[in-house]
XYZ file of C-alpha atoms in Angstrom:
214
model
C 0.086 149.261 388.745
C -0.456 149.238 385.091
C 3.211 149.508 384.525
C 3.997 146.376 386.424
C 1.485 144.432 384.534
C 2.848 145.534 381.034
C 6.440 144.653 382.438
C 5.202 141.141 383.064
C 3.589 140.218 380.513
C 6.301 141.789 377.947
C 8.658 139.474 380.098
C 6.425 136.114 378.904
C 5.923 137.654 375.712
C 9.699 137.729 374.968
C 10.145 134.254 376.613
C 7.665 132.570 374.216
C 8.300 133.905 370.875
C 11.825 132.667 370.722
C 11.348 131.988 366.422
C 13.458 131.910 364.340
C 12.954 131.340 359.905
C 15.295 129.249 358.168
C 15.669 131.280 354.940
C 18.684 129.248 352.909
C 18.882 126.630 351.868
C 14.726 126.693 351.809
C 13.158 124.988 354.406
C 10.332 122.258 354.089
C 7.604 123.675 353.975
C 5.809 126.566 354.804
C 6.446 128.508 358.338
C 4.023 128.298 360.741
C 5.602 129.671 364.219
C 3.434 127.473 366.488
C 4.556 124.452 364.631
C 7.989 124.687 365.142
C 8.513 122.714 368.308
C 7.635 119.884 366.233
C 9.747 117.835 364.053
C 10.680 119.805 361.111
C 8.500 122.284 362.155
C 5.478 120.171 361.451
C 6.190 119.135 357.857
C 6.943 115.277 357.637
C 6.797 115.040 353.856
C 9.990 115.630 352.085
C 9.527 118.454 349.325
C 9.816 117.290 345.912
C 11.680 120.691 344.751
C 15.098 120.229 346.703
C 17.995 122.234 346.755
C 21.131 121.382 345.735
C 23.649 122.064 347.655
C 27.684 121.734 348.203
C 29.118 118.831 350.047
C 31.899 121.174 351.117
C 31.918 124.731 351.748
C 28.535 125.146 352.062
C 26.542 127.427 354.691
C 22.916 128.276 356.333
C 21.183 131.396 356.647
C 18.604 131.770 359.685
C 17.018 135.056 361.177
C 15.283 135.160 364.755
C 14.577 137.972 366.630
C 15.209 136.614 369.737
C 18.932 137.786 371.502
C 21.052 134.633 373.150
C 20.561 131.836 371.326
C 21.786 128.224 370.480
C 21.848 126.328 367.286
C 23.103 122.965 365.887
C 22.274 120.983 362.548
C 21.603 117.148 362.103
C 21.368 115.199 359.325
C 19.631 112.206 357.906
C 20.592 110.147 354.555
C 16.966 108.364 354.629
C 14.888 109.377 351.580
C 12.251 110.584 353.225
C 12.698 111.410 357.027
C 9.771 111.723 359.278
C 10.864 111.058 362.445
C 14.038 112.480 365.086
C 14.855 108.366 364.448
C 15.996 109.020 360.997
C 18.487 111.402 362.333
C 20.210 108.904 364.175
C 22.995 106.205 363.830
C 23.550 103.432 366.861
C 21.398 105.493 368.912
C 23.273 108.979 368.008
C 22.543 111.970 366.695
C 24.463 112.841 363.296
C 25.736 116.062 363.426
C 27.242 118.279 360.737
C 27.307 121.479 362.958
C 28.032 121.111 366.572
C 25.899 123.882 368.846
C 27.219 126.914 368.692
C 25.812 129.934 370.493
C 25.127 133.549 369.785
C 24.320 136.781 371.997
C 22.659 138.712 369.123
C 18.967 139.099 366.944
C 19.507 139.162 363.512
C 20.168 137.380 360.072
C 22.886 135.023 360.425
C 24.910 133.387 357.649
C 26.210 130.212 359.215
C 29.410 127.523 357.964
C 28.431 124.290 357.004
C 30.859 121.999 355.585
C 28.792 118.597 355.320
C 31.679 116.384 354.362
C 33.657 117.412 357.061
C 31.582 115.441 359.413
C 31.949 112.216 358.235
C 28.975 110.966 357.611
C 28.161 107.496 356.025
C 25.928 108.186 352.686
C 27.371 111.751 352.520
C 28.464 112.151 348.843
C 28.048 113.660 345.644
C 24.278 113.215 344.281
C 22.924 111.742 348.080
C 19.680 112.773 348.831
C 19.639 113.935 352.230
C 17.718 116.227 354.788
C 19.172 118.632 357.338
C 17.527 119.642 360.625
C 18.469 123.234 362.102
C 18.181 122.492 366.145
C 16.960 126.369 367.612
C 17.230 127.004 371.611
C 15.995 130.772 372.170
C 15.360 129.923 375.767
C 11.756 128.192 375.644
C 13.447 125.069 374.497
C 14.105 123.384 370.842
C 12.814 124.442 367.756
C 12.820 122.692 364.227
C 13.129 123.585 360.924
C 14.382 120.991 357.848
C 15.494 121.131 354.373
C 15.618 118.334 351.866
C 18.843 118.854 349.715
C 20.997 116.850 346.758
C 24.268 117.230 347.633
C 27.167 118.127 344.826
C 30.634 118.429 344.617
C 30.621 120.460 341.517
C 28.858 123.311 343.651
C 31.397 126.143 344.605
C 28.875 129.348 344.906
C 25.292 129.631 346.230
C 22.890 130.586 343.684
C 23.170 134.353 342.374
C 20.223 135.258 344.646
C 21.576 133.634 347.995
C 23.683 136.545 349.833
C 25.748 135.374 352.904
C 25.836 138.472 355.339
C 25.291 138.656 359.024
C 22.622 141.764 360.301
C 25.008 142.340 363.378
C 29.121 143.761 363.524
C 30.036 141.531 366.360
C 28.805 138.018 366.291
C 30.467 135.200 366.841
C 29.535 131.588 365.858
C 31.580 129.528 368.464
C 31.647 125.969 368.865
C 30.547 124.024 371.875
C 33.011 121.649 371.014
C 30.419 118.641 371.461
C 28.153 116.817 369.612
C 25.701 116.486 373.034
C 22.174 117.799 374.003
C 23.039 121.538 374.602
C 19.941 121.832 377.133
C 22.421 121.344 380.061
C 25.168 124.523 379.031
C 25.941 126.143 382.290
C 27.728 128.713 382.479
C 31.629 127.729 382.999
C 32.555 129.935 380.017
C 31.374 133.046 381.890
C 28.166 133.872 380.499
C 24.882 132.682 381.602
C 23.065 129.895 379.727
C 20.510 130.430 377.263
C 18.516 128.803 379.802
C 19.301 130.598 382.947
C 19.266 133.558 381.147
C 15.467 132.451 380.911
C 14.800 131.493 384.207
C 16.206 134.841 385.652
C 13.722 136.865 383.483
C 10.975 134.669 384.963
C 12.149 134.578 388.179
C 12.170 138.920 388.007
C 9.027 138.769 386.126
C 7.736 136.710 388.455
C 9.231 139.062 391.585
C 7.039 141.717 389.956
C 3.720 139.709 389.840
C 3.987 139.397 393.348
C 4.616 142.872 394.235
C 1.372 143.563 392.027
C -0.434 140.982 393.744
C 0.809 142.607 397.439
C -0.098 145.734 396.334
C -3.525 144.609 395.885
């Protein structure tokens, strides 16, 4: 009886601490895990201390502990962005990294190549703000960073490693720029989402053969 009780509430444990920590370039702000459903993770105020950071060749480091994820990045070219609005152009997202997806936990050193996208204001010396766009399963998380961008940049800073924590990931490409809430499973995996719902749905299967047993 006990046993089944842990089991289910590990099971809603695991499905609502999907976090992850943006740890380069550094993120706006201070972490606060419950505010990170929330745009930039809660911080609307640009930081006055930005990085700067290559307009080519460039890359992001984030660590979650939370297997089967998916993350994309967005930017905006305002000054100071406080809104998903500011991320836009003619109604669309601007994306510099389409959603990619990845099976493992870890620390996760990720490609970025921001003039590769094609973005209008993207240059050397722009002030702009990227948004790293998490899925773990409980649905999006947000974390920003408020950068100068420079094309004189060809190496992070001496104390900015790029490594990944696992042998065997992968950082695929959806080949979109759309909402990645709707991935089904056509490549042959499950979905970060159905992955979720069939933990619930077994999680659930054992509530109720508590409950019977009652």
């Amino acid at each position: 009886m006990n046993f089944l009780s842990l089991t289910f509430l590990l099971a809603l444990s695991s499905a609502a601490n999907a976090h992850f920590q943006l740890l380069y370039p550094g993120p706006r702000g201070a972490f606060v895990a419950n505010d990170e459903p929330n745009f930039c993770g809660g911080h609307t105020q640009v930081t006055t201390n930005r990085t700067t950071f290559p307009v080519s060749g460039g890359f992001f480091t984030i660590k979650t502990g939370h297997p089967g994820w998916t993350a994309g990045v967005i930017i905006s070219t305002v000054d100071n962005p406080r809104s998903f609005d500011n991320f836009t152009a003619n109604g669309n997202q601007q994306f510099v990294r389409n959603f990619a997806k990845e099976a493992d936990a870890g620390t996760f050193c990720v490609p970025l190549n921001i003039s590769e996208a094609g973005i209008e204001g993207v240059r050397d010396g722009s002030n702009v703000t990227i948004q790293i766009v998490f899925d773990g399963g409980d649905g999006n998380l947000y974390q920003c960073a408020d950068l100068t961008l420079s094309s004189n940049i060809t190496s992070p800073p001496s104390d900015v490693t790029c490594s990944n924590s696992t042998s065997d990931s992968s950082h695929g490409s959806d080949g979109d720029n759309h909402d990645h809430d709707n991935d089904n499973a056509g490549s042959g995996s499950l979905s970060v989402r159905q992955g979720l719902s069939v933990t619930l749905a077994l999680a659930l299967g054992a509530a109720g053969l508590m409950a019977s047993a009652l």
